[in-house]
mmCIF file of C-alpha atoms and ligand atoms in Angstrom:
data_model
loop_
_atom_site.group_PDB
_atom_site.id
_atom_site.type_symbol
_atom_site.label_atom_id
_atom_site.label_comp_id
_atom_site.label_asym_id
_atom_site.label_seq_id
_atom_site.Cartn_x
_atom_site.Cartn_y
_atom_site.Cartn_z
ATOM 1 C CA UNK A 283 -8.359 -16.798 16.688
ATOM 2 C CA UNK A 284 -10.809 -16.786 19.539
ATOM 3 C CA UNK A 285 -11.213 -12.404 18.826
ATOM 4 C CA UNK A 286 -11.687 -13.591 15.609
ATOM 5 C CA UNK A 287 -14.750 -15.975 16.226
ATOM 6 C CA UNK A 288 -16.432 -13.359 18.559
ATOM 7 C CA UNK A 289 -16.282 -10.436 16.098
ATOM 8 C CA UNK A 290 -17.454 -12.529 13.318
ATOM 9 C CA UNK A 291 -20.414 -13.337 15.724
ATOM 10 C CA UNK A 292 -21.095 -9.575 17.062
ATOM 11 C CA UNK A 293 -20.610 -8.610 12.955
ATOM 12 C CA UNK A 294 -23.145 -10.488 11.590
ATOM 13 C CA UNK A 295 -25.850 -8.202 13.928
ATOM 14 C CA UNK A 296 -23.278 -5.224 14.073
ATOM 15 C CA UNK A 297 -25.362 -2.894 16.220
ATOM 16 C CA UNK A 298 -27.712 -5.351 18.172
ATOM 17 C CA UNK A 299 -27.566 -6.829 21.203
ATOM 18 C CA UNK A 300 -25.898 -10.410 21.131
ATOM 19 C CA UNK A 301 -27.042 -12.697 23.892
ATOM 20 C CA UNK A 302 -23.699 -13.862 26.410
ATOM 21 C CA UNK A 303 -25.038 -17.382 25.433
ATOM 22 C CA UNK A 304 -24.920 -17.009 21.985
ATOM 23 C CA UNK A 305 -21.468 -15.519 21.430
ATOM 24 C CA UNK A 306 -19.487 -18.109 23.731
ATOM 25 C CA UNK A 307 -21.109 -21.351 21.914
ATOM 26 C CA UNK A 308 -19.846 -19.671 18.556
ATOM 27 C CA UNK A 309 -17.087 -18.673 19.753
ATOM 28 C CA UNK A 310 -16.576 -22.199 21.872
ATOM 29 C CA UNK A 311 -15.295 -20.282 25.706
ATOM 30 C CA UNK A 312 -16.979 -19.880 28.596
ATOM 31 C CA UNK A 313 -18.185 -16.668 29.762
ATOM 32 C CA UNK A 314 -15.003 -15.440 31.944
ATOM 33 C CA UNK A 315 -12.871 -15.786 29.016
ATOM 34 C CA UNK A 316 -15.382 -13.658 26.618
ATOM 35 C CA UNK A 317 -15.622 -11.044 29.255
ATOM 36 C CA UNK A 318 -11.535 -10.837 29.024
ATOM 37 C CA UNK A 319 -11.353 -11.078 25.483
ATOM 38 C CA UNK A 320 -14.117 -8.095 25.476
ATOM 39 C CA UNK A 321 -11.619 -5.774 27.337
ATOM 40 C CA UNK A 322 -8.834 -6.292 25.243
ATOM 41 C CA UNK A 323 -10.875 -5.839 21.939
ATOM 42 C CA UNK A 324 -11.990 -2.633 23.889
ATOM 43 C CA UNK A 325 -8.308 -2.038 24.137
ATOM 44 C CA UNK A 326 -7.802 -2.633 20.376
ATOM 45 C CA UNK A 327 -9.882 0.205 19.794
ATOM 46 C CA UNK A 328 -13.712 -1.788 19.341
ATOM 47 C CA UNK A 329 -16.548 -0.315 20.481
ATOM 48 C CA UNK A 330 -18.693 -2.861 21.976
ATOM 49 C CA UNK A 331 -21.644 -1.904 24.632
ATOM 50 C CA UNK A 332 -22.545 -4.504 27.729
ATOM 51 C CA UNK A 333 -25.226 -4.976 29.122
ATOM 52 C CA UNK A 334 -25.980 -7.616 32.107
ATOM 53 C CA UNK A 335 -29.553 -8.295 30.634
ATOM 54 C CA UNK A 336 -28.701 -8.089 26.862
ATOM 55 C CA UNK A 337 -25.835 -9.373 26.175
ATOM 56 C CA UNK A 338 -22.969 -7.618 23.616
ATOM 57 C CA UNK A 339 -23.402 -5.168 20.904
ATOM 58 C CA UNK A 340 -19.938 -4.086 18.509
ATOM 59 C CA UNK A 341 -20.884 -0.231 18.129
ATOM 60 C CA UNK A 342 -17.965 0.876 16.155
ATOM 61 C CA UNK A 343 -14.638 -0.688 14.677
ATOM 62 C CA UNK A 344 -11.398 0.878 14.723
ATOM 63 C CA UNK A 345 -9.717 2.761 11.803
ATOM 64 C CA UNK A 346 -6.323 -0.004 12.173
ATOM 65 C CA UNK A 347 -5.427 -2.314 9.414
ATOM 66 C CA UNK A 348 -5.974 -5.066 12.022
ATOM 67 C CA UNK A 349 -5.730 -8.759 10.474
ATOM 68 C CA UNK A 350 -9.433 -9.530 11.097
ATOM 69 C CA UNK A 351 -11.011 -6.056 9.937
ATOM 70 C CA UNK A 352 -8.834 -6.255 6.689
ATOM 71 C CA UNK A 353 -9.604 -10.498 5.799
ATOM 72 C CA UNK A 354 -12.951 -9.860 6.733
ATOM 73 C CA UNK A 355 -14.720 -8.216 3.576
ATOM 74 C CA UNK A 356 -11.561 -9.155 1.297
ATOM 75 C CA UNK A 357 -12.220 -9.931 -2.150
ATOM 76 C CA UNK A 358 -8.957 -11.377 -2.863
ATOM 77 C CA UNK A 359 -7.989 -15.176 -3.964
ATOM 78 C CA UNK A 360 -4.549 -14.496 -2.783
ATOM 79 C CA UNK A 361 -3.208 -11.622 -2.643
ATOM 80 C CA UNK A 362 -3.612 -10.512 1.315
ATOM 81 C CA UNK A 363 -4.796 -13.794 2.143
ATOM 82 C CA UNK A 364 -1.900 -14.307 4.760
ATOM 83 C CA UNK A 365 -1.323 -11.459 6.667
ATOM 84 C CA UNK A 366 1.599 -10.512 9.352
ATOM 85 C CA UNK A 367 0.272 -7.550 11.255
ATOM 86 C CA UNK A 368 2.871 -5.623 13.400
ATOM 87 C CA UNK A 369 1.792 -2.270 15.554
ATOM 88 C CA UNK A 370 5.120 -1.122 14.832
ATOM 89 C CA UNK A 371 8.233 -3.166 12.849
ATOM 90 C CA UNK A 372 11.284 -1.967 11.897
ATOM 91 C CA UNK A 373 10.951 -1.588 7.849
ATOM 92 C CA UNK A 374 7.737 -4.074 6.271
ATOM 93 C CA UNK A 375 10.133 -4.791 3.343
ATOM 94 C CA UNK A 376 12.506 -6.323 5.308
ATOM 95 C CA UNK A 377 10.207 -8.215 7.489
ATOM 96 C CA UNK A 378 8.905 -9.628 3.894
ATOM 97 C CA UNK A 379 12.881 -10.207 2.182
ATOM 98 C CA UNK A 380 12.961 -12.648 5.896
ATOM 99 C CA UNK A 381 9.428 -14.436 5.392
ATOM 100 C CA UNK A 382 10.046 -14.354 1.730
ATOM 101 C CA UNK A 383 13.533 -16.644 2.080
ATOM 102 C CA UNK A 384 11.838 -18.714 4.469
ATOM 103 C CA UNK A 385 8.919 -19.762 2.077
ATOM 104 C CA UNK A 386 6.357 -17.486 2.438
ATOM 105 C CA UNK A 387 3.509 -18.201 -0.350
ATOM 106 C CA UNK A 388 3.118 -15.523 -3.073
ATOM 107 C CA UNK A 389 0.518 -12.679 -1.919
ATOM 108 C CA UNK A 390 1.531 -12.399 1.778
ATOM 109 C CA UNK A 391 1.525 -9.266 3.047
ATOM 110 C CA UNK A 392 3.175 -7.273 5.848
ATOM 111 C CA UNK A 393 1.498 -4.517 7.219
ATOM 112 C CA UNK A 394 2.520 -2.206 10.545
ATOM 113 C CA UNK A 395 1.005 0.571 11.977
ATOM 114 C CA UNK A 396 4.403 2.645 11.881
ATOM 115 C CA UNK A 397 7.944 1.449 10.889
ATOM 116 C CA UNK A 398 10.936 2.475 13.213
ATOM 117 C CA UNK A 399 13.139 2.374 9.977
ATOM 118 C CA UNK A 400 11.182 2.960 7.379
ATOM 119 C CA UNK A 401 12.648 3.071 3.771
ATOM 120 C CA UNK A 402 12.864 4.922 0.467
ATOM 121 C CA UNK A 403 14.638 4.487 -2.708
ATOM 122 C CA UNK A 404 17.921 5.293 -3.282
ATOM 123 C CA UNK A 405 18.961 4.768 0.541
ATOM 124 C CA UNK A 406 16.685 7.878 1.848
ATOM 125 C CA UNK A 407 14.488 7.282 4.886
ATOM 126 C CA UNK A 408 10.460 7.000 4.699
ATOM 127 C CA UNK A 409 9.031 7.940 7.899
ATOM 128 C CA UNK A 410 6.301 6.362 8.690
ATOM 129 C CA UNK A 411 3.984 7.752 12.053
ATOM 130 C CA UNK A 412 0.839 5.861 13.120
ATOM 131 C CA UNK A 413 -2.369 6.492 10.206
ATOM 132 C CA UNK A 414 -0.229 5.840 7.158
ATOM 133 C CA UNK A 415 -0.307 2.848 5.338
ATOM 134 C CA UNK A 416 3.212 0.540 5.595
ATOM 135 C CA UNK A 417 3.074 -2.426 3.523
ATOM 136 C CA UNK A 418 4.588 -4.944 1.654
ATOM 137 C CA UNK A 419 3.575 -7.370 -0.368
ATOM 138 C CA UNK A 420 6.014 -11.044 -1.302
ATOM 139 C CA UNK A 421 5.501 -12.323 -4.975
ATOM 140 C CA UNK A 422 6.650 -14.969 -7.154
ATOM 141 C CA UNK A 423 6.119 -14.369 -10.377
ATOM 142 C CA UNK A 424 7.766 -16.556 -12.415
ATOM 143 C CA UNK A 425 9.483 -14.174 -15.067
ATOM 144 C CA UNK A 426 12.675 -13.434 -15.974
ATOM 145 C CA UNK A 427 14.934 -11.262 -13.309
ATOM 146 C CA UNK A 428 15.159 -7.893 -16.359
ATOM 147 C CA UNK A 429 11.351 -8.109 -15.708
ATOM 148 C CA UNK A 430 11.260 -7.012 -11.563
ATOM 149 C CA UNK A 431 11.097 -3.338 -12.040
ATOM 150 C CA UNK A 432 8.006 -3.580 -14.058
ATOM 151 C CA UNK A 433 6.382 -4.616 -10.963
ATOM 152 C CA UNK A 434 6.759 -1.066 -9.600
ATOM 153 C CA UNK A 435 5.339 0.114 -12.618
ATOM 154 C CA UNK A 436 2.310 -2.065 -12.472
ATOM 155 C CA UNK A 437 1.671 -1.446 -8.481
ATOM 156 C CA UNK A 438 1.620 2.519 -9.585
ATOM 157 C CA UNK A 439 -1.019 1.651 -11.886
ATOM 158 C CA UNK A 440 -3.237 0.122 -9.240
ATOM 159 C CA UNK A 441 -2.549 2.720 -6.401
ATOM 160 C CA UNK A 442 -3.293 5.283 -8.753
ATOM 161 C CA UNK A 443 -6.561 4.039 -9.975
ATOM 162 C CA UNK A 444 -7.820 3.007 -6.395
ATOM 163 C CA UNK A 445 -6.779 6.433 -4.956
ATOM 164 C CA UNK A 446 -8.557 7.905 -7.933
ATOM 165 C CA UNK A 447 -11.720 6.135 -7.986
ATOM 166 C CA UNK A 448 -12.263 6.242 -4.058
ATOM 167 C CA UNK A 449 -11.240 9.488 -3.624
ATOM 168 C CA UNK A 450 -11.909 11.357 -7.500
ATOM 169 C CA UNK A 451 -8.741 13.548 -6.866
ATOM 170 C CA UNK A 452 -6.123 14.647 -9.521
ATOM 171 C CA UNK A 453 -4.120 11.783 -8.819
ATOM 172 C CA UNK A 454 -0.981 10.640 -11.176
ATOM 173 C CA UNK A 455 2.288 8.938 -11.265
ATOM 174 C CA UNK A 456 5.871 10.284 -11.429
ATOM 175 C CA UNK A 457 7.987 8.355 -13.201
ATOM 176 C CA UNK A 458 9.181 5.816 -12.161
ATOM 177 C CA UNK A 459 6.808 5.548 -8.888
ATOM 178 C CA UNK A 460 5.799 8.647 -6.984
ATOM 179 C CA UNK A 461 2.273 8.753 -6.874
ATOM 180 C CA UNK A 462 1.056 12.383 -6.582
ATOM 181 C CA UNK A 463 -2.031 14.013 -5.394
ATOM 182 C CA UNK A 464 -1.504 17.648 -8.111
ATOM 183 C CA UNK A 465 2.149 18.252 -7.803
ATOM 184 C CA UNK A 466 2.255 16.314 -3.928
ATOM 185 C CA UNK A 467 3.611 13.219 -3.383
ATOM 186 C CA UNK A 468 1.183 11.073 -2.090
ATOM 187 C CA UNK A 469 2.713 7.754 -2.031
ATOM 188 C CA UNK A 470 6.082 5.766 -2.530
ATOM 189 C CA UNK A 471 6.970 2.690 -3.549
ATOM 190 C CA UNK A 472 10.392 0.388 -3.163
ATOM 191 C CA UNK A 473 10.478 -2.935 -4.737
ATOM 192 C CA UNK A 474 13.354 -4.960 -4.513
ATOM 193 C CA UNK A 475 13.822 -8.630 -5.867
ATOM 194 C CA UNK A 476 16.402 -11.549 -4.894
ATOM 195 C CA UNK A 477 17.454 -13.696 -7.906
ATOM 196 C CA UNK A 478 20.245 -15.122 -9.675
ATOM 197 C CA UNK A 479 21.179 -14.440 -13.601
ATOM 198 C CA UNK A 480 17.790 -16.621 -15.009
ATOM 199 C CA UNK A 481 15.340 -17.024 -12.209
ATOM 200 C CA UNK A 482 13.304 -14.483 -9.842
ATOM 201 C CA UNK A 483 13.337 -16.544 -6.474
ATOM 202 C CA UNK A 484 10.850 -13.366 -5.083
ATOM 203 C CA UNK A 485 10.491 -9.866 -5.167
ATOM 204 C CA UNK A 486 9.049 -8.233 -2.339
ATOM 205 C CA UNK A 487 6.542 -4.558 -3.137
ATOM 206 C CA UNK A 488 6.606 -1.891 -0.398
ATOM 207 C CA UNK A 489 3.914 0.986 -0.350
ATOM 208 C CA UNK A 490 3.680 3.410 1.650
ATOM 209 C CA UNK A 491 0.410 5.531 1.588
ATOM 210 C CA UNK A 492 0.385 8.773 3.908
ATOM 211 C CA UNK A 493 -3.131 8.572 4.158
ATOM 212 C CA UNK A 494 -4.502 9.459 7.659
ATOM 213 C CA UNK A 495 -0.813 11.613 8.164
ATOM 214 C CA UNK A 496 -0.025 15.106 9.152
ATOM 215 C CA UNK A 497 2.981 15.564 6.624
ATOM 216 C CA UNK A 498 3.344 19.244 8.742
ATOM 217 C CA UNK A 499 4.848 17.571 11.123
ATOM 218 C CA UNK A 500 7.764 15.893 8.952
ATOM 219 C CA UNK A 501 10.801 17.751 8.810
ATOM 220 C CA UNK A 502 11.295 19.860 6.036
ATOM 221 C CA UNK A 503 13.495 17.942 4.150
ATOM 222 C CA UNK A 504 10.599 15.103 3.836
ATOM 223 C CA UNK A 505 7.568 17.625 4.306
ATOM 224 C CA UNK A 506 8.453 19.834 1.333
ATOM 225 C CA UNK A 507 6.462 18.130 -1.671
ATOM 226 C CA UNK A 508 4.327 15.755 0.679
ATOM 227 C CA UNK A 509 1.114 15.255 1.324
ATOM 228 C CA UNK A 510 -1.580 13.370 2.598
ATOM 229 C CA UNK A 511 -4.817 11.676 1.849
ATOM 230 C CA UNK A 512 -6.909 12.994 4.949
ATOM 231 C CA UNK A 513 -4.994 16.510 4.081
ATOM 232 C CA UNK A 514 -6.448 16.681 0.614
ATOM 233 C CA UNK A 515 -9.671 15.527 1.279
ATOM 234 C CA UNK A 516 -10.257 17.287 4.900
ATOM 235 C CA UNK A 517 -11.783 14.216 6.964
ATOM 236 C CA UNK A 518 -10.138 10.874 8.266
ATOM 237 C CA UNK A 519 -10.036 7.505 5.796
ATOM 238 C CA UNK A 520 -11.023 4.289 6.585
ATOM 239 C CA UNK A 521 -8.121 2.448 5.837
ATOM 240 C CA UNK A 522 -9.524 -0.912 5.690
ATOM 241 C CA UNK A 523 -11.663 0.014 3.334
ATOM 242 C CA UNK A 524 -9.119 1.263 0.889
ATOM 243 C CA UNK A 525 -6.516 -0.967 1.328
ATOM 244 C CA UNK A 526 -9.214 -4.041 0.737
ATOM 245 C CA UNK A 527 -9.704 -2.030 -2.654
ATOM 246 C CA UNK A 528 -6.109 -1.281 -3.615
ATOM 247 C CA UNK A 529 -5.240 -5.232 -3.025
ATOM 248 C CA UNK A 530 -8.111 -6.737 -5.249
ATOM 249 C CA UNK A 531 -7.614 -3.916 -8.276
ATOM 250 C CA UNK A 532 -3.518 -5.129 -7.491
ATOM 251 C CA UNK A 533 -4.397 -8.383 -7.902
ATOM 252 C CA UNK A 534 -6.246 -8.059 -11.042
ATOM 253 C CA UNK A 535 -3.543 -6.359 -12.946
ATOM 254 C CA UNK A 536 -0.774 -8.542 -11.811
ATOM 255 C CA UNK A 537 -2.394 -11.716 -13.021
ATOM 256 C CA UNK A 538 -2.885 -9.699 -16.178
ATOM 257 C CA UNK A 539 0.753 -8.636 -15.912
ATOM 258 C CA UNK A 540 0.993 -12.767 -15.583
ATOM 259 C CA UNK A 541 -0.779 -13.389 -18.124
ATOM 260 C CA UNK A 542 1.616 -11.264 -20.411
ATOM 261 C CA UNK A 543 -0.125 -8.020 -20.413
ATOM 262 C CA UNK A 544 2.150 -5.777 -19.996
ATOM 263 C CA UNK A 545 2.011 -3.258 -22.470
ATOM 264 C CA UNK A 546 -1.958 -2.718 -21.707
ATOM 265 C CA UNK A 547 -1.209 -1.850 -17.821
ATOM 266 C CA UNK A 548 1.676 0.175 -19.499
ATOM 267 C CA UNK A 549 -0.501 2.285 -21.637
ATOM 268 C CA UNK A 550 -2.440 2.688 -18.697
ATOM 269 C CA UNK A 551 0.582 3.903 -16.787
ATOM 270 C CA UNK A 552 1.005 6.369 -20.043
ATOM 271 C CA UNK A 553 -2.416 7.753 -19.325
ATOM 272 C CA UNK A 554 -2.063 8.222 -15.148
ATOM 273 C CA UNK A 555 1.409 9.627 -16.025
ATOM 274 C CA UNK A 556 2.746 13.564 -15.034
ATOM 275 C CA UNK A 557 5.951 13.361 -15.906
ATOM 276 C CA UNK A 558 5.254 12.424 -20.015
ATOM 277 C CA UNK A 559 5.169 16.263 -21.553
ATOM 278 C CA UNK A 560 7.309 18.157 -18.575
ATOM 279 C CA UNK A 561 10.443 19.303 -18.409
ATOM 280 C CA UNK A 562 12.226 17.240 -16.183
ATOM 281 C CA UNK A 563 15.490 17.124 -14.339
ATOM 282 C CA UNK A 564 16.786 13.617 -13.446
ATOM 283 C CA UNK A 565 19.576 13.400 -10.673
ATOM 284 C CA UNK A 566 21.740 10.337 -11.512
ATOM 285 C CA UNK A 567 24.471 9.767 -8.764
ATOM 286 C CA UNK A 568 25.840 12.995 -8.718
ATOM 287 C CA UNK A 569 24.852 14.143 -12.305
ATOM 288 C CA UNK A 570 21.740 16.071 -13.466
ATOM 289 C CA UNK A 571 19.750 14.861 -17.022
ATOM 290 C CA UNK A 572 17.634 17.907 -18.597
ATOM 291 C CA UNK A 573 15.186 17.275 -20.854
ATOM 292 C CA UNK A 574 11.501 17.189 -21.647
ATOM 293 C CA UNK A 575 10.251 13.704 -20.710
ATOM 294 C CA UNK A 576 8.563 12.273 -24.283
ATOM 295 C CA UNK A 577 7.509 8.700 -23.167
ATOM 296 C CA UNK A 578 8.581 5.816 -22.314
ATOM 297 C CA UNK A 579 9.511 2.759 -23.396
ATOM 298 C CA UNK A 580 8.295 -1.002 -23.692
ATOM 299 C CA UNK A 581 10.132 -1.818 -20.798
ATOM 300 C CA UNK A 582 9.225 1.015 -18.782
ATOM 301 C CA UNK A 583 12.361 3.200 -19.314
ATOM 302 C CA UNK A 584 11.973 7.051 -19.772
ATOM 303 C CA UNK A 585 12.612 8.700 -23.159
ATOM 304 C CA UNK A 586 14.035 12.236 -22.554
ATOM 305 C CA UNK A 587 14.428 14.169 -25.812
ATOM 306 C CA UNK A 588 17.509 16.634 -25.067
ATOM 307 C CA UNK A 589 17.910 20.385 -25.978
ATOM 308 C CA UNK A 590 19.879 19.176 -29.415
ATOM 309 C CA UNK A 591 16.602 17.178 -30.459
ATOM 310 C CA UNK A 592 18.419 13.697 -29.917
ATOM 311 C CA UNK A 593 16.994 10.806 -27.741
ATOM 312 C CA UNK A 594 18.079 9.375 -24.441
ATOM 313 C CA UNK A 595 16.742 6.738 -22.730
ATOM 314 C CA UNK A 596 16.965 6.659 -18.325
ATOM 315 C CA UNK A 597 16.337 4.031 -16.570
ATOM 316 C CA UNK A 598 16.629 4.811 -13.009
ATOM 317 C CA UNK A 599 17.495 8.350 -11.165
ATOM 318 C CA UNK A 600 15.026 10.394 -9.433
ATOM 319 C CA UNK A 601 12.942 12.421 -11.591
ATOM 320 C CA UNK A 602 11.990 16.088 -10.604
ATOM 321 C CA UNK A 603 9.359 18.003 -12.865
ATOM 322 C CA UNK A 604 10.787 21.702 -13.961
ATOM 323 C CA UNK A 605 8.142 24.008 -13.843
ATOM 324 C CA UNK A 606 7.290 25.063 -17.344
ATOM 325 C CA UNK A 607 8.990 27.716 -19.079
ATOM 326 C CA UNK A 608 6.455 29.495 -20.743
ATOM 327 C CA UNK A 609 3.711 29.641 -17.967
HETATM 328 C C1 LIG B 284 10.049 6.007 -2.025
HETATM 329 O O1 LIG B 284 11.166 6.429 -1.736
HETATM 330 O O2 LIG B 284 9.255 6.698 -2.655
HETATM 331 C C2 LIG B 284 9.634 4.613 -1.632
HETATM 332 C C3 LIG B 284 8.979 4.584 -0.270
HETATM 333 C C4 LIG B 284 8.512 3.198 0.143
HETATM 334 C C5 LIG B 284 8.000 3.170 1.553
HETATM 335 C C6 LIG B 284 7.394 1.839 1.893
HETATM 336 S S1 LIG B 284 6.499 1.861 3.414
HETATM 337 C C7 LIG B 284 6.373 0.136 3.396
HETATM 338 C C8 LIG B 284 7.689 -0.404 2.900
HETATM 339 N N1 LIG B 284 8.626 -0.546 3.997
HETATM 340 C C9 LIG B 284 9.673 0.283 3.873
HETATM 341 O O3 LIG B 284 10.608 0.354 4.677
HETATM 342 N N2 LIG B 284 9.555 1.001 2.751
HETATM 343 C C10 LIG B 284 8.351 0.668 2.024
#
């Protein structure tokens, strides 16, 4: 709280010289206790120059999803509004399932700088190393239970159009939620819900971004098909920044989603999609589906049209694109 107060105060002149004075009456301590809190912002990565005539002067930030950095310019009414900011946690989404049965309000978010158990879907592991981004986010919606899984389609839609508008890459989504930079996945996404036959008590969104990540360094198993933001685009990302983006243009399509709109964020899915039009091979506990993936359905289920011409519908199983026969 106090950090909080003093970097609003050295913010609003970011680059000047703050008299001592000034920042302790705003910030309501006595000049021992800034000088302490000083250090351990200096600690947190903050540039801030001293100077026994001048006074303070914040230099530089640091490139962390720190609570402060990412409320500060938010745009938000509620989604990322209440943070709970770890520098390393076991897995966000089951910090969230915890906070989420003991009442956290709808658009609280998790966020770590690296998980110790990060996880995928379909019980793999996610690893997650410092400079990714590791979040989840706790919703209520109140829709039926059959609806959940949209909610993985419709937080695809919105990392896909901030990663594409901040970063103009070829980005896209696999079905049902790999989002890929080309043929690379970029970014993953596990949503998992608690409620009974009729009611959605909450459903809590992971995401994990590999954004400022060296995917060389995963093993092969997770490197093969990975990749990274600052790897594509061949300088370091300023999280904040981005993440501030992805939660407003989140927010905005799930209070359309809300609102009922489903089938417009779904025809926007249609449009970001790479798997509609490929050959496809979809691995189903054990079994393998080939087809060429044709579209997909109202409800977000993918229509594979089979080497006989008929139809079948899949709704879960992960989805690998075949590379195409004639090229
Ligand atoms: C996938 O397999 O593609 C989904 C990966 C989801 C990873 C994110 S990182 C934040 C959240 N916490 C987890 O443990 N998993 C999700």
């Amino acid at each position: 709280m106090v950090k909080k107060k003093i970097l609003k105060t050295l913010n609003k002149k970011k680059g000047m010289y703050l008299k001592e004075e000034e920042v302790t009456s705003h910030a309501g301590i006595t000049a021992e206790e800034l000088q302490n809190e000083i250090e351990s912002l200096k600690s947190d990565g903050y540039i801030i120059d001293t100077s026994l005539s001048e006074g303070y002067r914040l230099v530089e930030s640091p490139n962390r999803l720190l609570p402060y950095e990412l409320q500060r310019e938010l745009e938000t009414k509620y989604i990322g509004q209440n943070v709970h900011y770890f520098k390393e946690v076991d897995s966000t989404n089951e910090v969230a399932k915890k906070l989420a049965e003991n009442g956290a309000v709808e658009g609280t978010i998790i966020i770590a700088e690296s998980q110790s158990r990060g996880r995928g879907r379909r019980g793999k592991r996610w690893l997650s190393p410092e400079g990714g981004v590791w979040m989840t986010i706790i919703l209520r919606p109140d829709v039926s239970p059959v609806k959940a899984p949209q909610l993985t389609l419709i937080t695809g839609v919105a990392v896909a159009q901030t990663l594409q508008n901040e970063c103009q890459l070829d980005v896209g989504i696999k079905w049902p939620n790999d989002i890929l930079i080309g043929d690379k996945k970029v970014c993953g996404i596990l949503t998992e819900a608690a409620a009974d036959k009729e009611f959605l008590d909450y459903v809590v969104v992971g995401i994990g971004i590999d954004l400022n990540v060296n995917v060389e360094l995963f093993p092969p198993e997770l490197r093969d098909g990975a990749t990274s933001l600052q790897f594509e685009l061949e300088k370091e990302i300023y999280s904040v920044e981005l993440v501030q983006k992805f939660l407003k243009n989140f927010e905005n399509i799930y209070e359309d989603f809300k609102e009922g709109n489903f089938p417009e964020i779904l025809s926007q899915w249609r449009k970001l999609s790479k798997t509609i039009g490929k050959s496809v091979a979809v691995h189903k506990k054990g079994r393998i589906v080939l087809g060429e993936a044709v579209g997909i359905t109202k409800d977000g289920i993918l229509i594979l049209e089979m080497e006989d011409g008929t139809l079948r519908k899949i709704i879960s199983g992960e989805c690998i694109h075949r590379p195409s026969e004639n090229v």
